[in-house]
Amino acid sequence: MRRFAFVCLLLAACKEPIPADSKDGAAIFAAYCATCHGPDGRPPAAMVARLAVRDLTSTELRQRVTPELVARQIKKGSDNKLMPSFEGVLHDVQITAVAKWVADPTFVIPPR
């Protein structure tokens, strides 16, 4: 599983870099988070089955999500270590931007 997380980080690194001072949460999410969580916050079935990737649009999460909760998850990774820590990969301003974007109520995209 650690190898898979490493591959996810490599895939994100291969995309055009996001400036360290970027406050574009959507662009940061697309570059670093969408590989696992899906471009709209709904992870592909394979990611859910293999790594139990969280659906960021689930009602349960949306009821309790805050920028602080998201930022902590990004910085520290998941307790089960399947989601790697992005501390040191993303700068604090980037983490804050993507955390605010994911926690914003407009993040939830209508079902397909």
Short mmCIF file of C-alpha atoms in Angstrom, two decimals:
data_model
loop_
_atom_site.label_atom_id
_atom_site.label_comp_id
_atom_site.label_asym_id
_atom_site.label_seq_id
_atom_site.Cartn_x
_atom_site.Cartn_y
_atom_site.Cartn_z
CA MET A 1 0.00 0.00 0.00
CA ARG A 2 2.87 2.41 0.71
CA ARG A 3 4.06 1.83 -2.83
CA PHE A 4 0.64 2.85 -4.17
CA ALA A 5 0.72 6.08 -2.14
CA PHE A 6 4.20 6.77 -3.51
CA VAL A 7 2.92 6.23 -7.07
CA CYS A 8 0.08 8.69 -6.41
CA LEU A 9 2.61 11.29 -5.27
CA LEU A 10 4.73 10.64 -8.36
CA LEU A 11 1.72 11.05 -10.65
CA ALA A 12 0.88 14.34 -8.99
CA ALA A 13 4.48 15.48 -9.34
CA CYS A 14 4.46 14.75 -13.07
CA LYS A 15 1.70 17.28 -13.70
CA GLU A 16 2.46 20.94 -14.27
CA PRO A 17 3.57 22.30 -10.91
CA ILE A 18 1.26 24.54 -8.93
CA PRO A 19 3.03 27.68 -7.66
CA ALA A 20 3.91 27.49 -3.96
CA ASP A 21 1.85 30.61 -3.25
CA SER A 22 -1.22 29.40 -5.17
CA LYS A 23 -4.56 29.92 -3.47
CA ASP A 24 -6.46 28.11 -6.23
CA GLY A 25 -7.95 25.24 -4.24
CA ALA A 26 -9.62 23.72 -7.31
CA ALA A 27 -6.35 23.58 -9.27
CA ILE A 28 -4.46 22.13 -6.31
CA PHE A 29 -7.16 19.50 -5.81
CA ALA A 30 -7.05 18.60 -9.51
CA ALA A 31 -3.27 18.25 -9.43
CA TYR A 32 -2.80 16.38 -6.14
CA CYS A 33 -6.09 14.95 -4.90
CA ALA A 34 -8.19 13.96 -7.91
CA THR A 35 -5.99 10.96 -8.73
CA CYS A 36 -7.43 9.16 -5.71
CA HIS A 37 -10.56 11.13 -4.78
CA GLY A 38 -11.82 11.66 -8.35
CA PRO A 39 -12.11 15.00 -10.15
CA ASP A 40 -15.46 15.71 -8.49
CA GLY A 41 -14.66 14.30 -5.05
CA ARG A 42 -16.20 10.91 -5.83
CA PRO A 43 -13.42 8.33 -5.98
CA PRO A 44 -13.39 5.64 -8.66
CA ALA A 45 -14.75 2.29 -7.45
CA ALA A 46 -11.30 0.73 -7.74
CA MET A 47 -9.84 3.30 -5.34
CA VAL A 48 -12.61 2.65 -2.84
CA ALA A 49 -12.14 -1.12 -3.08
CA ARG A 50 -8.32 -1.06 -2.92
CA LEU A 51 -7.66 1.75 -0.49
CA ALA A 52 -11.03 2.68 1.04
CA VAL A 53 -10.65 6.19 -0.41
CA ARG A 54 -13.20 8.55 1.11
CA ASP A 55 -16.02 10.01 -0.98
CA LEU A 56 -15.66 13.72 -0.30
CA THR A 57 -19.26 14.32 -1.36
CA SER A 58 -20.85 11.86 1.11
CA THR A 59 -23.60 13.29 3.29
CA GLU A 60 -21.84 12.03 6.43
CA LEU A 61 -18.64 13.92 5.60
CA ARG A 62 -20.40 17.05 4.33
CA GLN A 63 -22.24 17.38 7.66
CA ARG A 64 -18.99 17.63 9.62
CA VAL A 65 -16.35 18.85 7.20
CA THR A 66 -14.37 21.96 8.10
CA PRO A 67 -11.26 23.51 6.56
CA GLU A 68 -9.36 22.50 9.73
CA LEU A 69 -10.41 18.85 9.40
CA VAL A 70 -9.35 18.73 5.75
CA ALA A 71 -6.06 20.54 6.39
CA ARG A 72 -5.19 18.14 9.21
CA GLN A 73 -5.90 15.14 6.96
CA ILE A 74 -3.78 16.60 4.16
CA LYS A 75 -0.88 17.40 6.49
CA LYS A 76 -0.85 14.18 8.49
CA GLY A 77 -2.38 11.62 6.12
CA SER A 78 -4.89 9.05 7.26
CA ASP A 79 -4.62 7.13 10.52
CA ASN A 80 -4.49 3.87 8.55
CA LYS A 81 -1.57 5.33 6.53
CA LEU A 82 -3.26 4.63 3.18
CA MET A 83 -3.44 8.35 2.47
CA PRO A 84 0.06 9.77 2.66
CA SER A 85 0.95 13.00 4.38
CA PHE A 86 1.30 15.90 1.95
CA GLU A 87 3.16 18.03 4.48
CA GLY A 88 6.36 19.02 2.72
CA VAL A 89 4.82 18.24 -0.67
CA LEU A 90 2.31 21.09 -0.52
CA HIS A 91 3.08 24.45 1.04
CA ASP A 92 0.91 25.72 3.91
CA VAL A 93 -0.83 28.26 1.66
CA GLN A 94 -1.71 25.47 -0.79
CA ILE A 95 -3.00 23.21 1.99
CA THR A 96 -5.14 26.04 3.34
CA ALA A 97 -6.52 26.79 -0.14
CA VAL A 98 -7.46 23.21 -0.98
CA ALA A 99 -8.87 22.64 2.53
CA LYS A 100 -11.12 25.70 2.21
CA TRP A 101 -12.21 24.58 -1.26
CA VAL A 102 -13.06 21.01 -0.20
CA ALA A 103 -14.90 22.23 2.92
CA ASP A 104 -16.90 24.84 1.00
CA PRO A 105 -20.57 23.82 0.51
CA THR A 106 -20.26 24.54 -3.23
CA PHE A 107 -17.69 21.72 -3.49
CA VAL A 108 -20.53 19.20 -3.66
CA ILE A 109 -21.27 18.61 -7.31
CA PRO A 110 -24.74 17.25 -8.19
CA PRO A 111 -24.84 13.46 -8.76
CA ARG A 112 -24.12 12.24 -12.27
#
